[in-house]
Tab-separated table of C-alpha atoms and ligand atoms in Angstrom:
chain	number	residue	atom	x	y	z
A	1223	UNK	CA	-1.802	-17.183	1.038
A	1224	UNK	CA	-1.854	-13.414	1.450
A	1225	UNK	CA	0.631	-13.184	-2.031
A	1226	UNK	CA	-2.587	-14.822	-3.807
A	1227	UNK	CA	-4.864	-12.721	-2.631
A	1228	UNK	CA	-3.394	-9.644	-4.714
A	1229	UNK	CA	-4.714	-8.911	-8.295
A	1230	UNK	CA	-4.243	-5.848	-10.167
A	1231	UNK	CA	-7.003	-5.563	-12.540
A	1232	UNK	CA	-5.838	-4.861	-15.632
A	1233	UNK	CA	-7.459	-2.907	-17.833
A	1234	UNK	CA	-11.180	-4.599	-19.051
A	1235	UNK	CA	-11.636	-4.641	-15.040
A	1236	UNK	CA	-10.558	-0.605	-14.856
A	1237	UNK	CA	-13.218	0.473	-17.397
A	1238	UNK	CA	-15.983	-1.819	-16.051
A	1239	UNK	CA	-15.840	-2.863	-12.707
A	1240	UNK	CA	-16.122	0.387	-11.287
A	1241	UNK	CA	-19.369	1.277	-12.278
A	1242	UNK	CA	-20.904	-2.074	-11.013
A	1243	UNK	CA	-19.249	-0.785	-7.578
A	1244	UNK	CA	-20.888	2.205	-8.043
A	1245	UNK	CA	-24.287	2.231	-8.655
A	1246	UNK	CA	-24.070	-0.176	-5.401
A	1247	UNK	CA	-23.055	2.567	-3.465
A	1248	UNK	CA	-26.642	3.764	-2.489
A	1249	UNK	CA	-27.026	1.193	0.020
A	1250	UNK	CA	-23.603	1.406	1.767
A	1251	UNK	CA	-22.870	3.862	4.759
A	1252	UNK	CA	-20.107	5.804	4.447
A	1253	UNK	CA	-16.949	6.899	6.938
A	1254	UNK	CA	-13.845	9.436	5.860
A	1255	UNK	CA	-10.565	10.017	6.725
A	1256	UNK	CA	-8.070	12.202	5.128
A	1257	UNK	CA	-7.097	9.961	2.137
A	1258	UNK	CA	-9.780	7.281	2.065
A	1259	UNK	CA	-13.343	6.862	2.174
A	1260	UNK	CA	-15.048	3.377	3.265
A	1261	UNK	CA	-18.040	1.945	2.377
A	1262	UNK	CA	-19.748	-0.728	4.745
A	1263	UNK	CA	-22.700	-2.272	5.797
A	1264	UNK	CA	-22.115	-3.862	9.269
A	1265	UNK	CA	-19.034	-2.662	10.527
A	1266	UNK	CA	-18.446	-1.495	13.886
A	1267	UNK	CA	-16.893	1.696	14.970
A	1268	UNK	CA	-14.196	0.295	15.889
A	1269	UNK	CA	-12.960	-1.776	12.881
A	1270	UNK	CA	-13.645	1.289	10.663
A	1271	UNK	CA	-11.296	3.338	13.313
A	1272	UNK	CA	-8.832	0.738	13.264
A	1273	UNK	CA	-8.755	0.456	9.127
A	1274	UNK	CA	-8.995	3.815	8.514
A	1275	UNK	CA	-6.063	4.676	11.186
A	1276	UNK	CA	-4.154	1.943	9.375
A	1277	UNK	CA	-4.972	2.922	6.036
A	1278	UNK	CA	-3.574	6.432	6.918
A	1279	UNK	CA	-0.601	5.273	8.090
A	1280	UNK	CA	-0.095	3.259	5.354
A	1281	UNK	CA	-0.416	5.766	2.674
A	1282	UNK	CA	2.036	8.253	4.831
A	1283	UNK	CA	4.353	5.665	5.044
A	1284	UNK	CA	4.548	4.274	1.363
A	1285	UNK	CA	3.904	8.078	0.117
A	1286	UNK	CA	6.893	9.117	2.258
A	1287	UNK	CA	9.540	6.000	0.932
A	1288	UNK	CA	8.222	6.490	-3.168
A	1289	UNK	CA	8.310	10.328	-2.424
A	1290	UNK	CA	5.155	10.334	-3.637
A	1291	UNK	CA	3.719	13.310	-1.134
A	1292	UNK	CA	5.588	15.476	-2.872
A	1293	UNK	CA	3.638	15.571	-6.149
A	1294	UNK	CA	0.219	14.146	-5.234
A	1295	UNK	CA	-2.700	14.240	-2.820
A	1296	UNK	CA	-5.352	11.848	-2.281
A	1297	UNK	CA	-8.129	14.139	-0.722
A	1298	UNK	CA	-11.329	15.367	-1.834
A	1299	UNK	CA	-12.792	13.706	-4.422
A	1300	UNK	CA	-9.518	12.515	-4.937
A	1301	UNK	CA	-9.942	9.947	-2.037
A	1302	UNK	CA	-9.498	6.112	-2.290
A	1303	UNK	CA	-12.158	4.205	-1.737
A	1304	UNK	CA	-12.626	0.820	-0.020
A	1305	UNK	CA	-15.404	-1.398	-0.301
A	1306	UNK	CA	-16.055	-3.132	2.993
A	1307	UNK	CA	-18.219	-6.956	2.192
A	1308	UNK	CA	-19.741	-8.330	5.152
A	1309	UNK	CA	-18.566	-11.710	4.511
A	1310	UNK	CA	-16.466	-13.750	2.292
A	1311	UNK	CA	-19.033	-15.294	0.545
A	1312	UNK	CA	-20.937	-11.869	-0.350
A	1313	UNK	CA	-17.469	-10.578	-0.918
A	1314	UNK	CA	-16.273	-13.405	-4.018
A	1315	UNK	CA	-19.856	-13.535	-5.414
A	1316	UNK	CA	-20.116	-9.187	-5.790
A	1317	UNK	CA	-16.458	-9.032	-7.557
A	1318	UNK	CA	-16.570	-12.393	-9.347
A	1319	UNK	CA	-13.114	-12.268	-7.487
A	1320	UNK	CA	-11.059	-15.994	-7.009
A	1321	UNK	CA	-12.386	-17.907	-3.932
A	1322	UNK	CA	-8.996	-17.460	-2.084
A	1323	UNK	CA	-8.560	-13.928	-2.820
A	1324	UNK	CA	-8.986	-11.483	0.246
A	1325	UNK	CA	-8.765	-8.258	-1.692
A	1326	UNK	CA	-8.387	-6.847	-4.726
A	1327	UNK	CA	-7.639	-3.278	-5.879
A	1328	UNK	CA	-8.943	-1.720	-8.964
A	1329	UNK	CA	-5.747	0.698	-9.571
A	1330	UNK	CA	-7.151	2.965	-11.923
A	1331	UNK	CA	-10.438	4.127	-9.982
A	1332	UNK	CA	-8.278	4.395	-6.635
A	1333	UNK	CA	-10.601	0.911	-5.143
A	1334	UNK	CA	-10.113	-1.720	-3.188
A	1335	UNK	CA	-12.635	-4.208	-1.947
A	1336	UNK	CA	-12.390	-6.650	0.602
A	1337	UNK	CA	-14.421	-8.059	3.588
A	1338	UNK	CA	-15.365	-7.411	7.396
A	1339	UNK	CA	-12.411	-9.087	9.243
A	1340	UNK	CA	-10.381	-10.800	6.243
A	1341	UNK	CA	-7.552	-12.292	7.791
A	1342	UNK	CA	-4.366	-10.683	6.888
A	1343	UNK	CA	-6.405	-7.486	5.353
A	1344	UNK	CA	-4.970	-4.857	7.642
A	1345	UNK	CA	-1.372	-5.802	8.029
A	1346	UNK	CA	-0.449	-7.350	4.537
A	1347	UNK	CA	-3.364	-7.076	2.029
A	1348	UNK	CA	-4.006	-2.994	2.129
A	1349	UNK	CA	-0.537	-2.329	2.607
A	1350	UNK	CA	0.050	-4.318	-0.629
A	1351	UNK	CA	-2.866	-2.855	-2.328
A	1352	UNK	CA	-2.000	0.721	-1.616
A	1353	UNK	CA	1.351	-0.316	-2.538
A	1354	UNK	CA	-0.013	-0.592	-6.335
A	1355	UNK	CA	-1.897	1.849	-6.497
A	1356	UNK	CA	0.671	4.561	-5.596
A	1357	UNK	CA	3.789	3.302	-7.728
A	1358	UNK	CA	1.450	2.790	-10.672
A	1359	UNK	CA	0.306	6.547	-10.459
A	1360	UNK	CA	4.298	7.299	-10.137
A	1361	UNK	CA	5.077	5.340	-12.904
A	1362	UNK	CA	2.079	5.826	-15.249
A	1363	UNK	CA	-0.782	3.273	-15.679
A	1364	UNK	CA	-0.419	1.049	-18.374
A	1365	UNK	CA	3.324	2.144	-18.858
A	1366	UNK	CA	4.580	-1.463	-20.920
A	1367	UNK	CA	8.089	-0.894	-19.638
A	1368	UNK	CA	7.279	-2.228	-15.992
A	1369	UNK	CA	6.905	-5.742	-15.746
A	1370	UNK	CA	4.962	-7.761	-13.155
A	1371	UNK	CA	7.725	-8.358	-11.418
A	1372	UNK	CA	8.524	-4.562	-10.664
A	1373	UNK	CA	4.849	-4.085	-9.197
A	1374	UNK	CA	4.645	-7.342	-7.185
A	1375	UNK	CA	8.590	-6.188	-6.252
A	1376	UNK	CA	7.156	-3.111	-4.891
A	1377	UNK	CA	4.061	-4.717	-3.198
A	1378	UNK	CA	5.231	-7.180	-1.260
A	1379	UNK	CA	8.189	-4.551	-0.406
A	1380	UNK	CA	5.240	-3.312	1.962
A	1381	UNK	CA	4.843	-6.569	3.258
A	1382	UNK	CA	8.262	-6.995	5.430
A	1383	UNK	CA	7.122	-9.659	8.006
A	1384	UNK	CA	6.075	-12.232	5.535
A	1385	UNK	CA	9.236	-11.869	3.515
A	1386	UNK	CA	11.996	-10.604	5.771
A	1387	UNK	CA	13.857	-14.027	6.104
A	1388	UNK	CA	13.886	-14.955	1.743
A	1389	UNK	CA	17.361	-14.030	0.948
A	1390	UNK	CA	19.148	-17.322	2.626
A	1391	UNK	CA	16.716	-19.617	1.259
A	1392	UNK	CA	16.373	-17.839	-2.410
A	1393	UNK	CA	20.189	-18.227	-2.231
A	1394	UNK	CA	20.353	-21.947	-1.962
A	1395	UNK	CA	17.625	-22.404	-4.815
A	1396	UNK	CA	20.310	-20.148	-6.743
A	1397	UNK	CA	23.044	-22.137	-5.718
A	1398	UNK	CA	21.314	-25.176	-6.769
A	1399	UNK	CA	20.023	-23.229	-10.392
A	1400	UNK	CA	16.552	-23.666	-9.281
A	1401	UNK	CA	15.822	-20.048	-9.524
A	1402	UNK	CA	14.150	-17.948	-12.256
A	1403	UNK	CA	16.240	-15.612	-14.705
A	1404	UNK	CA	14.715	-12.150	-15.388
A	1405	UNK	CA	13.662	-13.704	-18.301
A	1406	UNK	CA	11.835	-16.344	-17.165
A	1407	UNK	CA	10.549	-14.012	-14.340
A	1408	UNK	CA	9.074	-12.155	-17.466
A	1409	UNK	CA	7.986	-15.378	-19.201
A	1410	UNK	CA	6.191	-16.951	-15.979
A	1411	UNK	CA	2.250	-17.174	-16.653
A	1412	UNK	CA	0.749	-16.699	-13.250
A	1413	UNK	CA	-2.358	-18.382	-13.873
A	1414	UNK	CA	-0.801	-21.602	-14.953
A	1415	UNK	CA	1.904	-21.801	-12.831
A	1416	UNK	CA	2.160	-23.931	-9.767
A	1417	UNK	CA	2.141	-23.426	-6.211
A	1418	UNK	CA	6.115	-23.656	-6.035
A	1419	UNK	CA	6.568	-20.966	-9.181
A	1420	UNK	CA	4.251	-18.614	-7.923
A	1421	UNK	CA	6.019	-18.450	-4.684
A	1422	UNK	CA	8.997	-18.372	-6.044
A	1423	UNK	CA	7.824	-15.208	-8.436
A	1424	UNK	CA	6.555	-13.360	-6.007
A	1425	UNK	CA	10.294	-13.926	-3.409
A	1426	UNK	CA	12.572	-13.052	-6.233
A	1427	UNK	CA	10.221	-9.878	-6.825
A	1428	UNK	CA	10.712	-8.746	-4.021
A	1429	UNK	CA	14.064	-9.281	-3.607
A	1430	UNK	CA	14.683	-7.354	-6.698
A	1431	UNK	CA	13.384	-4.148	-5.109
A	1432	UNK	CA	15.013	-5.275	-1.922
A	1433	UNK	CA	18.220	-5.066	-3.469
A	1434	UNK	CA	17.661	-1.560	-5.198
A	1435	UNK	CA	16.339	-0.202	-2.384
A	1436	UNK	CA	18.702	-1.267	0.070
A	1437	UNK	CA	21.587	-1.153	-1.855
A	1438	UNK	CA	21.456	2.290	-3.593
A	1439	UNK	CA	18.432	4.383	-0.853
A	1440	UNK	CA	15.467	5.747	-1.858
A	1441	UNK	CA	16.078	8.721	-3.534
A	1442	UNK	CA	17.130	6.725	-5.923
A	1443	UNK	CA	14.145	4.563	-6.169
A	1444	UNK	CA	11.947	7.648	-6.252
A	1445	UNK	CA	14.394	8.790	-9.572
A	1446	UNK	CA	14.103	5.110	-10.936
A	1447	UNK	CA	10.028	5.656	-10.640
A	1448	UNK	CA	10.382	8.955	-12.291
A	1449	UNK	CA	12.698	7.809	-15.194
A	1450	UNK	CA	10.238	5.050	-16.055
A	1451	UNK	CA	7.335	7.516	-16.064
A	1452	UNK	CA	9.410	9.377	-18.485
A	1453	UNK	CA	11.279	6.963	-20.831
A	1454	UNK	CA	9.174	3.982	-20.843
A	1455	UNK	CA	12.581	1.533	-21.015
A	1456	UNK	CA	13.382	-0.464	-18.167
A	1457	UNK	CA	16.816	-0.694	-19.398
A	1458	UNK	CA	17.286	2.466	-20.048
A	1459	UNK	CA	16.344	3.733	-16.785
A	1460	UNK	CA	18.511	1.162	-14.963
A	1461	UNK	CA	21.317	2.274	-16.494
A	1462	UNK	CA	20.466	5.795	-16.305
A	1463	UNK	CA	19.651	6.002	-12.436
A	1464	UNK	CA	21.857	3.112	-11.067
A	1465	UNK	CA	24.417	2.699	-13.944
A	1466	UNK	CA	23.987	-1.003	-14.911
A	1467	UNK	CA	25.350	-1.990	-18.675
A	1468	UNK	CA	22.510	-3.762	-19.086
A	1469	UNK	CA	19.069	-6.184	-17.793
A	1470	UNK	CA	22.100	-9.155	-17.556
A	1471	UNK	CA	24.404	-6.500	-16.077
A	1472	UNK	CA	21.439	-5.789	-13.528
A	1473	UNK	CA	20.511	-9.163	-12.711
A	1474	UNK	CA	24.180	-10.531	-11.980
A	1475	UNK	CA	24.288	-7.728	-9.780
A	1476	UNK	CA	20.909	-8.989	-7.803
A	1477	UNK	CA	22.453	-12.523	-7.765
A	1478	UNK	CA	26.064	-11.252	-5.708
A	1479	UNK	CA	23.715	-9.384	-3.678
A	1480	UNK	CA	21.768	-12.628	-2.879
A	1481	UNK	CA	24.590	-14.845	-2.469
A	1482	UNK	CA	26.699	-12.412	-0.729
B	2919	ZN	ZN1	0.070	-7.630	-5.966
């Protein structure tokens, strides 16, 4: 479920949403850490210690495998902020977010909103969120050269327990051809796909990070991110940081790695 719940709000949402969000903020009470500030109604001291301890170590941990403490701080003003619903209900009907979503992030204005005691928030949603937020501030918002794949790829990187046994069953859909190309990957509409293709998107996206990552180390992720910020060419940077011909070159690569 917890792949579902992500949505990057594209632009319309970026220039809009946030204002709703914030002339709300009046009647929410308000708790800081380093990196984040949270804005509930009815939580309890404890659940705001235990989200923003896990926030924090969320953000040092992504920050610290995208290098990204090395040329940016979330503090001050600069802080994310998340939006803490009391329930569910209040949650879908304040966002106009989909029933089954848990969370959604607003990348551009640094938010993410969510509800008291989501399931899955703390250990796969805000890692995924933060996820986004920090590799689309590496690699430029609205940069055309990274395709949903990449970010989903990097998102659900963050989420190892829920995909940290794919590779042996992508690998028999591949044997079988029942996989998607990185054109079809590309092609896939999310919102019309079904159940099956969706899932399937979201394990080959990860995998495809998987592989550079564990293949090549993250100093060369880091340079990928870097290169894309710069170039705007997925191509170009792949062959430039990791020396593939090409997107085919690329993805045979991925597919020995998978089959391997
Ligand atoms: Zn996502």
């Amino acid at each position: 479920m917890l792949r579902l719940a992500c949505r990057i709000a594209w632009l319309p949402a970026i220039l809009f949403l946030p204002l709703a969000v914030l002339a709300q903020e009046r009647s929410w009470q308000e708790a800081r850490s380093t990196h984040f500030k949270v804005f509930y109604k009815n939580a309890t001291p404890a659940e705001l210690e235990e989200l923003t301890h896990k926030a924090e170590g969320c953000y040092d941990s992504i920050a610290e495998q995208f290098g990204f403490n090395r040329f940016n701080f979330w503090t001050w003003d600069n802080r994310a902020r998340i939006y803490l619903y009391d329930s569910h209900d209040e949650y879908v009907q304040a966002t106009r977010g989909y029933s089954w979503s848990g969370g959604q992030v607003m990348a551009g204005s640094k938010i993410i909103q969510s509800y008291v005691k989501a399931p899955g928030f703390l250990h796969s949603i805000l890692p995924h969120e933060l996820a986004h937020i920090i590799f689309m501030e590496m690699v430029g918002f609205n940069n055309p050269a990274v395709p949903l794949w990449l970010h989903e790829g990097v998102a659900t990187y963050q989420e190892k327990n829920t995909y940290s046994s794919v590779k042996a069953e992508l690998a028999a859909k591949m044997r079988k051809g029942e996989y998607l190309d990185l054109d079809a990957l590309n092609r896939l509409d999310l919102r019309s796909a079904d159940r099956d293709q969706v899932d399937l998107f979201y394990t080959e996206s990860y995998t495809l990070v998987k592989f550079l990552i564990s293949e090549f180390g993250k100093d060369f992720f880091v340079s990928f991110c870097r290169d894309l910020r710069d170039y705007r060419d997925l191509a170009g940077s792949l062959r430039r940081v990791y020396s593939f011909k090409s997107l085919r070159d690329f993805q045979e690569a991925w597919k020995k790695y998978i089959l391997r």
